[in-house]
Short mmCIF file of C-alpha atoms and ligand atoms in Angstrom, two decimals:
data_model
loop_
_atom_site.label_atom_id
_atom_site.label_comp_id
_atom_site.label_asym_id
_atom_site.label_seq_id
_atom_site.Cartn_x
_atom_site.Cartn_y
_atom_site.Cartn_z
CA UNK A 1 -0.14 0.37 0.08
CA UNK A 2 1.66 3.11 -0.80
CA UNK A 3 0.27 6.51 1.24
CA UNK A 4 0.40 9.90 0.77
CA UNK A 5 -0.31 12.67 3.15
CA UNK A 6 -1.15 16.38 1.09
CA UNK A 7 -0.63 18.75 3.93
CA UNK A 8 -1.09 22.99 3.98
CA UNK A 9 -3.90 24.82 6.06
CA UNK A 10 -6.65 24.75 3.88
CA UNK A 11 -7.46 28.16 5.16
CA UNK A 12 -9.82 27.61 3.13
CA UNK A 13 -9.76 24.21 1.05
CA UNK A 14 -9.46 25.40 -3.18
CA UNK A 15 -10.75 24.45 -6.85
CA UNK A 16 -6.57 24.27 -6.82
CA UNK A 17 -5.66 21.89 -3.97
CA UNK A 18 -9.01 19.91 -5.20
CA UNK A 19 -7.20 19.72 -8.42
CA UNK A 20 -3.87 18.40 -6.49
CA UNK A 21 -6.18 16.05 -4.05
CA UNK A 22 -8.24 14.10 -7.40
CA UNK A 23 -4.66 13.56 -9.13
CA UNK A 24 -3.25 12.22 -5.64
CA UNK A 25 -5.57 9.74 -5.04
CA UNK A 26 -5.74 8.33 -8.41
CA UNK A 27 -1.47 8.02 -7.78
CA UNK A 28 -1.48 6.30 -4.18
CA UNK A 29 -3.43 3.95 -2.70
CA UNK A 30 -4.26 6.01 0.04
CA UNK A 31 -3.61 9.67 0.06
CA UNK A 32 -4.62 11.51 4.55
CA UNK A 33 -5.14 15.02 3.36
CA UNK A 34 -4.18 17.21 6.76
CA UNK A 35 -4.35 20.46 7.93
CA UNK A 36 -1.78 21.53 9.40
CA UNK A 37 -2.56 23.05 12.43
CA UNK A 38 -0.91 26.10 12.88
CA UNK A 39 -0.55 28.13 15.95
CA UNK A 40 1.29 31.18 15.06
CA UNK A 41 -1.87 32.26 12.49
CA UNK A 42 -4.61 33.02 12.45
CA UNK A 43 -7.22 30.92 10.11
CA UNK A 44 -10.05 32.27 9.10
CA UNK A 45 -11.60 28.66 9.60
CA UNK A 46 -10.77 26.34 13.22
CA UNK A 47 -8.74 23.67 12.13
CA UNK A 48 -12.47 22.09 13.31
CA UNK A 49 -14.21 23.80 10.33
CA UNK A 50 -11.09 23.52 7.76
CA UNK A 51 -11.12 19.16 8.57
CA UNK A 52 -14.75 19.52 7.32
CA UNK A 53 -15.14 21.38 4.60
CA UNK A 54 -13.02 19.07 2.89
CA UNK A 55 -14.15 15.94 4.22
CA UNK A 56 -17.45 17.53 2.64
CA UNK A 57 -15.38 18.54 -0.96
CA UNK A 58 -14.12 14.91 -0.52
CA UNK A 59 -17.40 12.74 0.36
CA UNK A 60 -16.81 10.82 -3.01
CA UNK A 61 -13.13 9.69 -3.06
CA UNK A 62 -12.29 6.25 -1.31
CA UNK A 63 -8.75 6.32 -0.54
CA UNK A 64 -8.84 9.82 0.95
CA UNK A 65 -8.84 10.67 4.00
CA UNK A 66 -8.45 14.63 6.09
CA UNK A 67 -7.04 15.12 9.66
CA UNK A 68 -4.87 17.39 11.43
CA UNK A 69 -1.60 18.46 12.82
CA UNK A 70 0.26 20.66 14.53
CA UNK A 71 3.69 18.80 15.25
CA UNK A 72 6.95 17.80 13.00
CA UNK A 73 5.01 16.69 9.81
CA UNK A 74 8.01 14.17 9.34
CA UNK A 75 6.33 12.26 12.86
CA UNK A 76 2.45 12.81 11.67
CA UNK A 77 4.14 10.90 8.18
CA UNK A 78 6.22 7.74 10.33
CA UNK A 79 2.43 7.71 12.68
CA UNK A 80 0.36 7.67 9.57
CA UNK A 81 2.76 4.81 8.00
CA UNK A 82 3.05 7.50 4.52
CA UNK A 83 6.26 7.06 2.71
CA UNK A 84 5.87 10.95 0.94
CA UNK A 85 4.80 14.07 1.46
CA UNK A 86 3.02 15.84 -1.40
CA UNK A 87 3.13 19.76 -2.76
CA UNK A 88 1.69 21.82 -5.66
CA UNK A 89 3.20 23.91 -7.23
CA UNK A 90 2.19 26.69 -8.86
CA UNK A 91 5.10 29.17 -10.25
CA UNK A 92 8.60 28.68 -9.61
CA UNK A 93 7.79 32.27 -6.83
CA UNK A 94 6.96 28.27 -4.88
CA UNK A 95 9.91 26.74 -5.56
CA UNK A 96 12.44 28.62 -3.45
CA UNK A 97 10.09 27.55 -0.52
CA UNK A 98 8.92 24.51 -1.22
CA UNK A 99 12.81 23.23 -1.91
CA UNK A 100 14.10 24.20 1.24
CA UNK A 101 11.13 22.42 3.25
CA UNK A 102 10.95 19.47 1.37
CA UNK A 103 14.95 19.07 2.15
CA UNK A 104 14.49 20.05 5.67
CA UNK A 105 11.70 17.23 6.18
CA UNK A 106 14.26 14.32 4.24
CA UNK A 107 16.66 15.25 6.39
CA UNK A 108 14.03 14.40 9.66
CA UNK A 109 13.16 12.24 8.50
CA UNK A 110 14.71 9.77 6.18
CA UNK A 111 12.03 7.52 4.79
CA UNK A 112 10.04 10.42 4.20
CA UNK A 113 10.57 11.64 0.36
CA UNK A 114 8.21 15.22 -1.79
CA UNK A 115 6.23 15.01 -4.04
CA UNK A 116 5.78 18.04 -5.99
CA UNK A 117 2.64 18.18 -8.55
CA UNK A 118 3.21 21.28 -10.84
CA UNK A 119 -0.96 22.80 -10.80
CA UNK A 120 -3.16 23.12 -13.16
CA UNK A 121 -2.91 26.21 -15.97
CA UNK A 122 -6.17 27.05 -14.43
CA UNK A 123 -5.18 27.49 -10.87
CA UNK A 124 -1.92 28.61 -11.30
CA UNK A 125 -3.48 32.35 -9.95
CA UNK A 126 -5.21 30.70 -7.19
CA UNK A 127 -4.09 31.55 -3.89
CA UNK A 128 -6.62 31.16 -0.22
CA UNK A 129 -5.12 34.81 0.38
CA UNK A 130 -6.89 35.99 -2.69
CA UNK A 131 -9.78 34.06 -2.30
CA UNK A 132 -9.92 35.69 1.61
CA UNK A 133 -9.39 39.01 -0.60
CA UNK A 134 -11.55 39.37 -2.68
CA UNK A 135 -14.47 38.01 -0.85
CA UNK A 136 -13.63 40.24 1.85
CA UNK A 137 -14.88 42.59 -0.59
CA UNK A 138 -17.43 40.99 -1.30
CA UNK A 139 -16.47 40.01 -4.88
CA UNK A 140 -17.48 36.55 -6.60
CA UNK A 141 -14.98 34.29 -5.53
CA UNK A 142 -17.41 31.11 -7.38
CA UNK A 143 -14.67 31.03 -10.07
CA UNK A 144 -11.59 29.59 -7.10
CA UNK A 145 -14.17 27.79 -4.67
CA UNK A 146 -16.81 25.43 -4.31
CA UNK A 147 -20.82 27.07 -3.76
CA UNK A 148 -20.95 26.49 -0.67
CA UNK A 149 -17.83 27.13 1.04
CA UNK A 150 -18.22 30.50 -1.12
CA UNK A 151 -20.93 30.31 1.03
CA UNK A 152 -19.13 30.03 4.28
CA UNK A 153 -16.12 32.49 3.47
CA UNK A 154 -19.18 35.09 2.86
CA UNK A 155 -21.16 34.58 6.52
CA UNK A 156 -17.84 34.40 7.81
CA UNK A 157 -16.86 37.82 6.68
CA UNK A 158 -20.48 39.34 5.95
CA UNK A 159 -19.85 40.61 3.21
CA UNK A 160 -22.23 38.38 0.64
CA UNK A 161 -24.31 35.58 0.30
CA UNK A 162 -25.40 32.64 -2.45
CA UNK A 163 -28.78 33.23 -3.39
CA UNK A 164 -27.20 37.27 -4.27
CA UNK A 165 -24.31 35.85 -6.02
CA UNK A 166 -27.47 33.66 -8.41
CA UNK A 167 -29.33 36.87 -8.49
CA UNK A 168 -26.76 37.63 -10.35
P1 ADP B 1 0.19 26.36 3.37
O1 ADP B 1 0.34 27.55 4.45
O2 ADP B 1 1.20 25.18 3.50
O3 ADP B 1 1.31 26.44 1.52
P2 ADP B 1 -1.38 25.80 1.22
O4 ADP B 1 -3.19 25.47 1.97
O5 ADP B 1 -1.92 27.34 1.27
O6 ADP B 1 -0.86 26.05 2.41
O7 ADP B 1 -1.10 24.86 0.13
C1 ADP B 1 -1.14 23.60 0.74
C2 ADP B 1 -0.29 23.14 -0.83
O8 ADP B 1 -0.98 23.23 -2.27
C3 ADP B 1 1.14 24.36 -1.28
O9 ADP B 1 2.04 23.09 -2.02
C4 ADP B 1 0.26 24.81 -2.20
O10 ADP B 1 2.43 24.88 -2.82
C5 ADP B 1 -0.18 23.95 -2.98
N1 ADP B 1 -1.39 24.57 -3.86
C6 ADP B 1 -1.89 26.32 -2.95
N2 ADP B 1 -2.54 26.50 -3.77
C7 ADP B 1 -2.61 25.89 -5.75
C8 ADP B 1 -2.58 25.56 -6.75
N3 ADP B 1 -3.75 26.20 -7.13
N4 ADP B 1 -2.50 25.13 -6.99
C9 ADP B 1 -1.89 23.95 -7.21
N5 ADP B 1 -1.17 23.57 -5.99
C10 ADP B 1 -1.74 24.42 -4.35
#
């Protein structure tokens, strides 16, 4: 059984992340999407909210499970018996940080490798922070996240509701 972990903040999960999840789930027998509980950042969605959002978007993917972690990623991989970390690469600007992270994890856990999936071009520009910024001004985020997530984001910001998007 080839098991992989796809870690990230996923605050919130976007179509870009979902594309990586689908593609990784086709390559590996089991994929665990894991929400990082980063105590240094104030997220829009709590870890529990993010986990349940991802559970909803992956409910038709039988080999995908969802969890969270707050310690070292390599320890989490070891506990989950996963030898591969999946990361998505959007642009060259992601590369330097991701390479450093992958090399650090390789030093910390010699049995864990990082595999990068390059983003599908239509999502190359997409990031959770852009989605939040657009939503905070009431902009249209329907091309970035599934409708139920868009609604949850607008509710957090008190900007606009799904009904209003449908009316447009
Ligand atoms: P982090 O805070 O760990 O960067 P993110 O939730 O922003 O977490 O992203 C998790 C992973 O998904 C990272 O590897 C990131 O590069 C990747 N990713 C983010 N957005 C996209 C996208 N639009 N297409 C492909 N990969 C993406």
